[in-house]
Coordinates of C-alpha atoms and ligand atoms in Angstrom, one line a residue:
M26 CA 12.4 -19.7 5.8
N27 CA 11.5 -19.8 9.2
Q28 CA 12.9 -22.5 11.4
S29 CA 11.4 -22.7 13.9
S30 CA 8.0 -22.6 12.8
R31 CA 5.0 -24.8 14.2
V32 CA 4.0 -27.0 10.9
I33 CA 0.7 -28.4 11.6
D34 CA -0.2 -32.0 9.8
P35 CA -1.4 -31.6 6.7
T36 CA -4.7 -33.5 7.9
G37 CA -5.2 -30.8 9.9
E38 CA -3.4 -31.9 13.3
P39 CA -1.4 -29.9 15.0
G40 CA 2.2 -30.9 14.9
G41 CA 4.9 -30.5 16.0
P42 CA 7.6 -28.1 15.7
V43 CA 8.8 -29.3 11.9
Q44 CA 11.2 -27.9 9.7
G45 CA 10.6 -25.7 6.9
L46 CA 8.7 -26.4 3.8
S47 CA 11.3 -24.5 2.0
G48 CA 13.7 -27.2 3.4
R49 CA 12.9 -30.1 2.0
S50 CA 14.0 -31.7 -0.9
L51 CA 12.0 -30.4 -4.5
H52 CA 9.9 -33.7 -4.5
A53 CA 9.4 -33.5 -0.8
L54 CA 8.0 -30.3 -1.0
D55 CA 6.0 -31.1 -4.2
R56 CA 3.6 -33.5 -1.5
D57 CA 3.6 -31.0 1.1
L58 CA 2.3 -28.6 -0.9
S59 CA 0.1 -30.8 -2.4
K60 CA -1.7 -32.4 0.9
W61 CA -1.4 -28.6 2.2
G62 CA -3.4 -27.9 -0.5
N63 CA -6.2 -30.8 -0.6
N64 CA -6.6 -29.8 3.4
L65 CA -7.0 -26.3 2.9
V66 CA -10.1 -27.1 -0.8
R67 CA -11.4 -28.7 1.9
K68 CA -11.7 -26.6 4.9
F69 CA -12.4 -23.3 2.8
H70 CA -15.0 -25.1 0.8
V71 CA -17.3 -25.8 4.8
L72 CA -15.9 -23.1 5.7
M73 CA -17.5 -20.9 2.1
R74 CA -20.6 -23.2 2.9
I75 CA -22.0 -22.2 6.6
S76 CA -20.5 -18.7 6.2
Q77 CA -23.5 -18.0 3.8
I78 CA -26.0 -19.9 6.4
Y79 CA -24.8 -18.9 10.4
D80 CA -23.6 -15.8 11.9
S81 CA -19.9 -14.6 12.4
K82 CA -20.4 -15.9 16.3
N83 CA -21.8 -19.4 15.5
A84 CA -19.1 -21.4 17.3
V85 CA -18.6 -24.1 14.0
L86 CA -17.6 -21.9 12.6
L87 CA -15.5 -20.0 14.2
Q88 CA -13.8 -23.4 15.2
F89 CA -13.6 -24.3 11.6
M90 CA -12.3 -20.6 10.6
K91 CA -9.5 -21.3 13.6
E92 CA -8.3 -24.0 11.5
V93 CA -8.1 -21.8 7.9
L94 CA -6.6 -18.9 9.5
Q95 CA -4.0 -23.0 10.7
T96 CA -3.6 -24.2 7.6
I97 CA -3.3 -20.3 5.6
N98 CA -0.5 -18.6 8.1
T99 CA 1.8 -22.1 8.5
L100 CA 1.6 -21.9 4.6
V101 CA 2.7 -18.0 4.8
E102 CA 5.1 -18.3 7.4
S103 CA 6.8 -21.0 5.6
E104 CA 6.9 -19.6 1.9
G105 CA 7.3 -16.5 2.0
S106 CA 3.2 -16.3 1.0
L107 CA 1.0 -17.8 -0.4
S108 CA -1.6 -18.3 -3.7
F109 CA -4.5 -19.6 -5.2
K110 CA -5.0 -19.1 -8.2
I111 CA -7.3 -20.7 -10.7
L112 CA -6.3 -21.5 -14.0
K113 CA -9.6 -23.0 -16.7
D114 CA -10.1 -25.6 -14.6
D115 CA -7.3 -25.6 -12.4
L116 CA -6.6 -24.8 -8.9
F117 CA -2.9 -23.3 -8.4
L118 CA -1.1 -23.5 -4.8
N119 CA 1.7 -21.2 -5.3
E120 CA 2.4 -21.6 -8.8
Q121 CA 2.2 -25.6 -8.6
R122 CA -1.1 -27.9 -9.4
L123 CA -3.2 -28.5 -7.1
R124 CA -4.3 -32.7 -7.9
Y125 CA -7.3 -33.1 -6.0
S126 CA -7.6 -36.3 -3.9
V127 CA -11.3 -38.3 -5.0
D128 CA -12.9 -37.7 -1.9
G129 CA -11.3 -33.3 -2.5
F130 CA -13.4 -33.6 -5.0
T131 CA -17.1 -32.3 -4.7
S132 CA -14.7 -29.4 -2.7
F133 CA -12.8 -28.4 -5.6
K134 CA -15.7 -28.8 -7.5
Y135 CA -17.6 -26.1 -5.3
L136 CA -14.6 -23.8 -4.8
L137 CA -13.7 -23.8 -8.8
S138 CA -17.3 -23.2 -9.2
Q139 CA -17.5 -20.1 -6.4
W140 CA -14.9 -18.3 -7.5
K141 CA -14.8 -18.8 -11.2
K142 CA -18.8 -16.7 -10.0
R143 CA -17.4 -14.3 -8.7
V144 CA -15.1 -13.8 -11.1
I145 CA -12.2 -13.6 -8.8
G146 CA -8.5 -15.7 -10.3
E147 CA -6.3 -15.4 -7.7
V148 CA -5.6 -14.9 -4.2
I149 CA -2.7 -13.5 -2.4
F150 CA -1.8 -13.8 1.3
T151 CA 0.9 -11.5 1.8
E152 CA 1.5 -12.3 5.5
P153 CA 0.2 -14.5 8.2
L154 CA -3.7 -13.1 9.1
D155 CA -5.8 -12.7 12.2
E156 CA -9.6 -14.0 13.0
K157 CA -11.1 -10.4 11.8
D158 CA -8.6 -10.4 8.3
L159 CA -9.9 -14.1 7.1
R160 CA -13.3 -13.1 8.8
E161 CA -13.6 -9.9 6.3
F162 CA -12.9 -11.8 3.9
I163 CA -15.0 -14.6 3.5
Y164 CA -18.1 -12.4 4.3
A165 CA -17.1 -9.9 1.3
L166 CA -15.9 -12.8 -1.1
I167 CA -19.3 -14.1 -0.5
D168 CA -21.3 -10.9 -0.6
L169 CA -19.5 -9.9 -3.9
K170 CA -22.3 -9.5 -7.3
E171 CA -22.0 -12.9 -10.1
G172 CA -20.2 -12.4 -13.2
E173 CA -19.1 -9.1 -12.7
K174 CA -15.8 -7.6 -13.8
E175 CA -15.0 -6.0 -11.6
N176 CA -15.2 -7.9 -8.3
A177 CA -11.7 -8.6 -8.0
G178 CA -10.5 -5.3 -7.0
L179 CA -14.1 -4.6 -4.9
L180 CA -12.8 -6.7 -3.0
T181 CA -9.4 -6.0 -2.4
K182 CA -10.8 -2.3 -2.0
R183 CA -13.5 -3.4 0.9
L184 CA -10.5 -4.8 2.9
V185 CA -7.9 -2.3 2.4
E186 CA -10.8 0.3 3.5
Q187 CA -11.3 -2.1 6.6
G188 CA -8.0 -2.0 7.4
I189 CA -6.2 -5.5 5.9
S190 CA -3.9 -5.0 3.4
S191 CA -2.3 -8.6 3.6
I192 CA -5.0 -10.1 0.8
L193 CA -4.6 -9.3 -2.9
A194 CA -6.9 -10.5 -5.2
T195 CA -7.2 -10.4 -9.3
R196 CA -9.2 -11.3 -12.3
L197 CA -10.3 -14.5 -13.2
E198 CA -7.7 -14.8 -16.0
V199 CA -10.6 -16.2 -19.2
V200 CA -8.1 -18.1 -21.1
E201 CA -9.5 -18.5 -24.5
E202 CA -9.5 -22.1 -25.8
E203 CA -6.8 -22.7 -27.1
E204 CA -7.1 -24.6 -30.5
G205 CA -7.8 -27.9 -29.9
T206 CA -4.3 -28.1 -27.4
V207 CA -6.0 -30.3 -25.6
T208 CA -8.1 -32.4 -27.7
L209 CA -4.8 -32.5 -30.1
H210 CA -2.9 -33.9 -27.0
R211 CA -5.4 -36.9 -26.6
R212 CA -5.5 -37.4 -30.4
D213 CA -1.5 -37.0 -30.0
R214 CA -1.8 -40.5 -27.5
K215 CA -4.9 -41.4 -28.7
E216 CA -2.4 -42.5 -31.7
I217 CA 0.1 -43.9 -30.1
A218 CA -2.1 -46.0 -27.9
R219 CA -3.6 -46.9 -31.5
N220 CA -0.5 -48.5 -32.8
V221 CA 0.6 -49.8 -29.7
F222 CA -2.7 -51.9 -29.9
F223 CA -2.2 -52.8 -33.1
E224 CA 1.5 -53.3 -32.6
T225 CA 1.6 -55.3 -29.7
I226 CA -1.1 -57.8 -31.4
G227 CA 0.9 -58.9 -34.2
T228 CA 3.7 -58.9 -32.4
M229 CA 2.2 -61.7 -30.1
K230 CA 1.2 -63.3 -33.4
E231 CA 4.6 -63.5 -34.5
A232 CA 5.4 -64.3 -31.2
I233 CA 3.6 -67.3 -30.7
T234 CA 4.0 -68.4 -34.1
R235 CA 7.3 -68.6 -33.9
I236 CA 6.8 -70.5 -30.6
K237 CA 5.1 -73.0 -32.3
G238 CA 7.3 -73.3 -35.6
K239 CA 10.3 -73.6 -31.8
Q240 CA 12.1 -70.7 -33.4
H241 CA 13.7 -68.4 -31.4
S242 CA 11.2 -65.2 -30.7
D243 CA 11.8 -61.8 -30.3
V244 CA 9.9 -61.2 -27.5
R245 CA 12.0 -57.8 -26.0
K246 CA 9.8 -55.7 -28.6
L247 CA 6.9 -57.3 -26.5
K248 CA 8.8 -55.6 -23.0
R249 CA 9.0 -51.9 -25.5
L250 CA 5.5 -52.1 -25.9
A251 CA 4.8 -53.1 -22.6
Q252 CA 6.7 -50.0 -21.5
K253 CA 4.6 -48.3 -23.7
A254 CA 1.2 -49.4 -22.6
V255 CA 2.3 -48.2 -19.1
D256 CA 3.3 -44.6 -19.9
L257 CA -0.2 -44.4 -22.3
V258 CA -1.8 -45.6 -18.9
M259 CA -0.4 -43.8 -16.6
E260 CA -1.4 -40.3 -18.8
D261 CA -5.0 -41.3 -19.2
E262 CA -6.1 -44.3 -18.5
S263 CA -9.3 -44.1 -20.8
I264 CA -8.0 -45.0 -24.1
L265 CA -6.3 -48.0 -24.1
L266 CA -9.6 -49.0 -22.3
G267 CA -11.6 -48.1 -25.6
M268 CA -8.9 -50.1 -27.5
A269 CA -10.0 -52.8 -25.5
T270 CA -13.4 -53.2 -27.0
I271 CA -12.0 -54.0 -30.3
K272 CA -13.0 -57.8 -30.1
N273 CA -11.6 -60.6 -32.8
Y274 CA -9.5 -58.5 -34.7
D275 CA -7.6 -61.5 -35.6
E276 CA -7.2 -64.5 -34.2
Y277 CA -9.4 -64.5 -30.7
T278 CA -6.2 -65.3 -28.1
F279 CA -4.2 -62.7 -29.4
N280 CA -6.5 -59.8 -29.6
H281 CA -7.8 -61.4 -26.4
S282 CA -4.7 -61.5 -24.9
V283 CA -4.0 -57.8 -25.5
N284 CA -7.2 -56.7 -23.8
V285 CA -6.1 -59.2 -21.0
S286 CA -3.6 -57.2 -20.6
I287 CA -4.9 -53.6 -20.8
Y288 CA -7.6 -55.2 -18.3
S289 CA -5.3 -55.9 -15.6
L290 CA -2.6 -52.9 -16.5
A291 CA -5.7 -50.5 -15.7
M292 CA -5.9 -52.7 -12.7
G293 CA -2.3 -52.9 -11.5
R294 CA -2.3 -49.0 -12.1
R295 CA -5.3 -48.9 -9.6
L296 CA -3.5 -50.6 -6.7
G297 CA -0.9 -48.0 -7.4
F298 CA 1.9 -50.3 -8.8
S299 CA 4.8 -49.7 -9.6
R300 CA 6.3 -49.7 -13.5
K301 CA 8.1 -52.4 -13.1
M302 CA 5.5 -54.6 -11.6
L303 CA 2.8 -52.6 -14.1
T304 CA 5.9 -53.8 -17.2
D305 CA 5.1 -57.1 -15.7
L306 CA 1.8 -57.3 -15.3
V307 CA 1.1 -56.7 -18.3
I308 CA 3.8 -59.2 -20.0
T309 CA 2.0 -61.6 -17.9
G310 CA -1.3 -60.9 -19.3
L311 CA -0.1 -61.5 -23.1
F312 CA 1.6 -64.6 -22.0
H313 CA -1.2 -65.7 -20.0
D314 CA -2.8 -68.0 -21.9
I315 CA 0.2 -68.6 -24.3
G316 CA 0.0 -72.4 -23.6
K317 CA -2.7 -73.0 -25.6
S318 CA -0.4 -72.5 -28.4
K319 CA 0.4 -76.3 -27.9
V320 CA -3.4 -76.9 -28.2
P321 CA -4.6 -78.1 -31.4
R322 CA -7.0 -75.0 -33.4
E323 CA -10.3 -77.3 -33.9
I324 CA -10.1 -77.8 -29.7
L325 CA -9.9 -74.3 -29.0
N326 CA -12.5 -73.7 -31.8
K327 CA -14.5 -76.8 -31.2
P328 CA -18.3 -75.0 -32.0
G329 CA -19.9 -77.8 -29.0
A330 CA -18.4 -78.8 -25.4
L331 CA -15.0 -80.4 -25.5
D332 CA -14.9 -84.2 -24.6
E333 CA -13.1 -84.8 -21.5
E334 CA -9.8 -85.7 -23.5
E335 CA -10.1 -82.3 -24.8
W336 CA -10.6 -80.3 -22.1
N337 CA -7.4 -82.8 -20.2
L338 CA -5.4 -81.2 -23.4
M339 CA -7.5 -77.9 -22.6
R340 CA -7.0 -78.0 -19.0
K341 CA -3.1 -78.3 -20.0
H342 CA -2.4 -74.6 -20.9
P343 CA -1.4 -73.0 -17.4
L344 CA 1.4 -75.4 -16.8
T345 CA 2.5 -76.1 -20.4
G346 CA 2.1 -71.7 -20.6
V347 CA 5.0 -71.7 -17.2
E348 CA 7.3 -73.9 -19.0
I349 CA 6.7 -71.4 -22.2
V350 CA 7.7 -68.8 -20.7
L351 CA 10.6 -70.1 -18.3
N352 CA 12.3 -70.8 -22.0
L353 CA 11.9 -67.6 -22.8
K354 CA 15.2 -66.5 -22.6
E355 CA 14.9 -62.7 -24.2
L356 CA 12.7 -61.3 -21.1
G357 CA 15.5 -61.0 -19.5
Q358 CA 14.7 -61.7 -15.9
I359 CA 11.5 -63.3 -15.7
N360 CA 10.1 -62.2 -12.0
P361 CA 8.5 -65.2 -10.3
R362 CA 5.4 -63.1 -10.5
M363 CA 5.0 -63.6 -13.5
V364 CA 5.2 -67.2 -13.6
V365 CA 2.5 -68.3 -10.8
G366 CA 0.6 -66.0 -12.7
I367 CA 0.3 -67.6 -15.7
F368 CA -0.3 -70.7 -13.0
D369 CA -2.7 -69.2 -11.2
H370 CA -5.5 -67.7 -13.7
H371 CA -7.4 -70.9 -14.1
L372 CA -7.3 -71.3 -10.6
K373 CA -11.0 -70.0 -8.6
D374 CA -10.4 -68.4 -5.2
D375 CA -11.9 -71.3 -3.4
L376 CA -9.2 -73.5 -5.7
T377 CA -11.6 -75.0 -8.0
G378 CA -10.6 -75.1 -11.4
Y379 CA -7.0 -76.0 -12.3
P380 CA -4.0 -77.1 -13.0
K381 CA -5.3 -78.9 -9.3
L382 CA -3.7 -77.9 -6.4
F383 CA -1.9 -80.9 -3.6
K384 CA -1.4 -77.6 -1.2
K385 CA -3.5 -75.3 0.1
R386 CA -2.9 -72.2 -1.6
R387 CA -3.4 -68.3 -1.7
I388 CA -2.8 -67.5 -4.9
S389 CA -1.0 -64.8 -6.4
L390 CA -2.3 -61.7 -7.0
F391 CA -1.1 -61.7 -10.9
G392 CA -3.3 -64.4 -10.6
R393 CA -6.0 -62.8 -9.0
I394 CA -5.7 -59.5 -11.3
I395 CA -5.3 -62.0 -14.3
Q396 CA -8.7 -64.0 -13.7
I397 CA -10.7 -61.0 -13.5
S398 CA -9.7 -59.3 -17.1
D399 CA -9.8 -62.9 -18.9
S400 CA -13.1 -63.6 -17.9
Y401 CA -14.6 -60.2 -18.5
D402 CA -12.9 -60.4 -22.0
A403 CA -13.9 -64.0 -22.5
M404 CA -17.9 -63.2 -22.3
T405 CA -18.0 -60.0 -24.0
T406 CA -15.8 -61.4 -27.0
P407 CA -17.9 -62.6 -29.4
R408 CA -16.8 -66.6 -29.9
V409 CA -17.7 -69.8 -32.4
Y410 CA -20.2 -71.2 -29.6
K411 CA -21.5 -68.3 -28.9
K412 CA -22.0 -65.5 -31.7
K413 CA -24.0 -63.0 -29.6
P414 CA -21.6 -62.3 -26.2
Y415 CA -22.3 -60.8 -23.4
T416 CA -22.5 -57.3 -22.5
A417 CA -20.4 -55.3 -20.2
E418 CA -23.6 -55.4 -17.8
Q419 CA -24.4 -59.1 -18.0
A420 CA -20.9 -60.0 -17.8
L421 CA -20.0 -57.7 -14.3
A422 CA -23.1 -59.2 -13.0
I423 CA -22.6 -62.4 -13.9
M424 CA -19.0 -62.2 -12.0
L425 CA -20.7 -60.4 -9.0
K426 CA -22.6 -63.5 -8.9
E427 CA -19.7 -65.9 -8.1
R428 CA -18.0 -63.2 -6.5
T429 CA -17.5 -65.2 -3.4
N430 CA -16.5 -68.4 -4.5
H431 CA -14.9 -67.8 -7.7
F432 CA -12.8 -63.9 -7.8
D433 CA -11.0 -61.9 -4.9
P434 CA -14.2 -59.2 -4.1
I435 CA -12.1 -56.4 -3.7
L436 CA -10.2 -56.3 -7.3
L437 CA -13.7 -57.2 -8.5
K438 CA -14.6 -54.3 -6.8
I439 CA -12.0 -52.0 -8.3
F440 CA -12.7 -54.0 -12.2
I441 CA -16.2 -52.9 -11.4
G442 CA -14.9 -49.4 -10.6
I443 CA -12.6 -49.1 -14.3
I444 CA -15.7 -50.6 -16.4
G445 CA -18.2 -48.6 -14.8
I446 CA -21.4 -48.7 -15.1
Y447 CA -21.7 -47.1 -18.5
P448 CA -18.2 -49.0 -19.7
I449 CA -16.4 -47.2 -22.5
G450 CA -18.1 -48.4 -25.7
S451 CA -22.0 -48.7 -24.2
L452 CA -24.3 -47.3 -26.7
V453 CA -26.9 -45.7 -24.3
L454 CA -29.9 -44.4 -25.3
L455 CA -30.3 -40.4 -24.0
R456 CA -32.8 -38.0 -22.9
T457 CA -33.6 -36.2 -26.1
G458 CA -33.9 -39.3 -27.9
G459 CA -30.7 -39.3 -29.0
M460 CA -27.9 -42.2 -29.7
G461 CA -24.7 -42.6 -27.5
I462 CA -21.1 -44.0 -27.2
V463 CA -19.4 -44.0 -24.2
Y464 CA -16.8 -42.1 -24.5
K465 CA -14.7 -41.3 -21.0
P466 CA -16.0 -42.6 -17.7
H467 CA -16.2 -39.3 -15.4
P468 CA -13.2 -38.9 -13.3
D469 CA -15.2 -39.3 -9.2
P470 CA -17.1 -42.6 -9.5
E471 CA -19.6 -40.5 -7.4
W472 CA -20.9 -39.3 -10.6
A473 CA -20.1 -42.5 -12.8
D474 CA -24.2 -42.5 -14.7
R475 CA -23.0 -38.5 -16.4
P476 CA -19.3 -40.0 -19.1
Q477 CA -18.8 -37.9 -21.8
V478 CA -20.7 -39.9 -24.7
I479 CA -20.5 -38.8 -28.8
V480 CA -23.3 -38.0 -30.1
V481 CA -24.1 -39.3 -33.7
E482 CA -26.4 -37.3 -35.1
R483 CA -27.3 -35.7 -38.6
D484 CA -27.5 -31.9 -39.3
G485 CA -30.3 -30.6 -41.9
K486 CA -28.9 -31.4 -44.4
G487 CA -29.0 -35.0 -43.6
N488 CA -24.8 -35.0 -43.6
V489 CA -23.9 -37.4 -40.5
G490 CA -21.7 -35.6 -37.4
E491 CA -20.6 -36.4 -34.2
R492 CA -19.8 -34.4 -31.2
I493 CA -19.0 -35.0 -27.5
V494 CA -21.0 -34.6 -24.9
D495 CA -20.0 -34.4 -22.1
L496 CA -22.7 -35.2 -19.2
A497 CA -22.0 -33.5 -16.0
E498 CA -23.0 -30.5 -17.7
T499 CA -25.4 -28.3 -16.6
D500 CA -27.6 -24.6 -18.0
E501 CA -27.5 -21.7 -16.0
K502 CA -30.2 -23.4 -13.4
G503 CA -27.8 -25.5 -12.7
C504 CA -29.7 -28.8 -14.3
F505 CA -28.3 -31.7 -16.4
K506 CA -28.6 -30.9 -19.8
Q507 CA -28.9 -34.0 -21.5
E508 CA -28.3 -37.5 -19.3
I509 CA -28.9 -41.4 -19.9
V510 CA -32.1 -43.1 -20.4
K511 CA -31.1 -46.7 -20.9
T512 CA -28.1 -48.6 -22.8
L513 CA -29.1 -50.7 -25.9
D514 CA -27.8 -53.6 -27.6
P515 CA -25.1 -52.4 -30.6
Y516 CA -25.8 -55.6 -31.8
K517 CA -29.3 -54.7 -32.6
Y518 CA -28.7 -51.6 -33.9
H519 CA -25.6 -53.4 -35.9
I520 CA -23.4 -50.3 -34.8
D521 CA -19.7 -51.0 -35.2
I522 CA -18.9 -48.9 -31.5
T523 CA -15.1 -48.9 -32.1
Q524 CA -15.1 -47.4 -35.2
Y525 CA -16.5 -44.6 -33.1
L526 CA -13.8 -44.4 -30.9
L527 CA -10.7 -45.3 -33.3
G528 CA -12.1 -42.3 -35.3
Ligands
LIG29 FE1 -6.0 -69.4 -20.5
LIG30 FE1 -7.5 -66.4 -21.3

């Protein structure tokens, strides 16, 4: 390690003398490498693009050369050497997989496709470079013919001929699609998600029944399930979100509470909550309507409008909920934010709603999150008084209209980002005339109109089959293979969406 090396700030600006990367803890090292990697990928992307437009003396090009050079050399000096490797759809910097940042997504995609096209799998910088080395490397890389398997050898040879022996390139490894590895993982997670979902509904039912009968109820099980849900969402948000498209599996309140927890959990994750805080949020979601267990069933399920007295009873449920939760000793330490969240979930941002507040105050964060999840799930679920619920699009449109006085505008924006313009479970009409069910959103919000969909089709023999189609896929000419024309109403087509999502 070179203690005297100057490390530039990963954001790109030269900084003071800092201890070399290898002197840090493993965690800090990983984080640093990841930042450096993102930074390098972004700069390299720009450099490759402008090198294809301008000649080697252009001022902008020279500036970028300098910046990329500085980043590469800093890493080579502190790490000993620098390897940049592509494996399937991932980039590795010195064997560490880079997680791309949202704004870095385009650069990653560009770099991956450009290197893959040229069959380059890895480039290793063994020594610090000078400007000429980098320039030769970039032009040699750009000049490579697409699809030539010998490119890596040709690139290294051309550099050696120029007297550059510090850059080595190797061929792209074609990784055989290991028989369903990825899908198997996803299938495993799906299985776990399904168990967590239905087990939570069942456990909620049990807990509420016991609470109603003033019996001791084992809520520790709910806490364990909440932790499992947190783990699942940390790995893959879309699976549990897909489960939340199940409405009225059992009595409304149980299914609704679980769905509210899932939506809230996804929001909390995007807000960067800790696991502990996410678990608290899930439990708050599960118990937000627990006060309704004291409201007579006839009122809860009344098809018509409620009279004044019935409304008064209904309006008490947040407060009753707080009382019930405070008596659940088994929950362990109940964090005040959970209690306040339950109390606040019908208080609007303009302080209308209920219960009435005597003193003006800001509605708690948990309360504001649950309120959005709660309204959305209620609107998209068939009820006795509204058999045909709102579609996801209609519900979001209504919520957006009310956002100034009812919902926290920033949280609502985050929520819309989660649900997407084509929420999981939407039925869509494709350009080719087929129908698809939205299965997984695209990770880049800018590509929200290109999710993965399950296409249901009949083969020549009339057998119905399903296949997953990625709408971001392009053909050899770079044109999208498929796209969404519009959303369809699943109720009109009598399609049971959940059957496909759970299958
Ligand atoms: Fe409620
Ligand atoms: Fe609710």
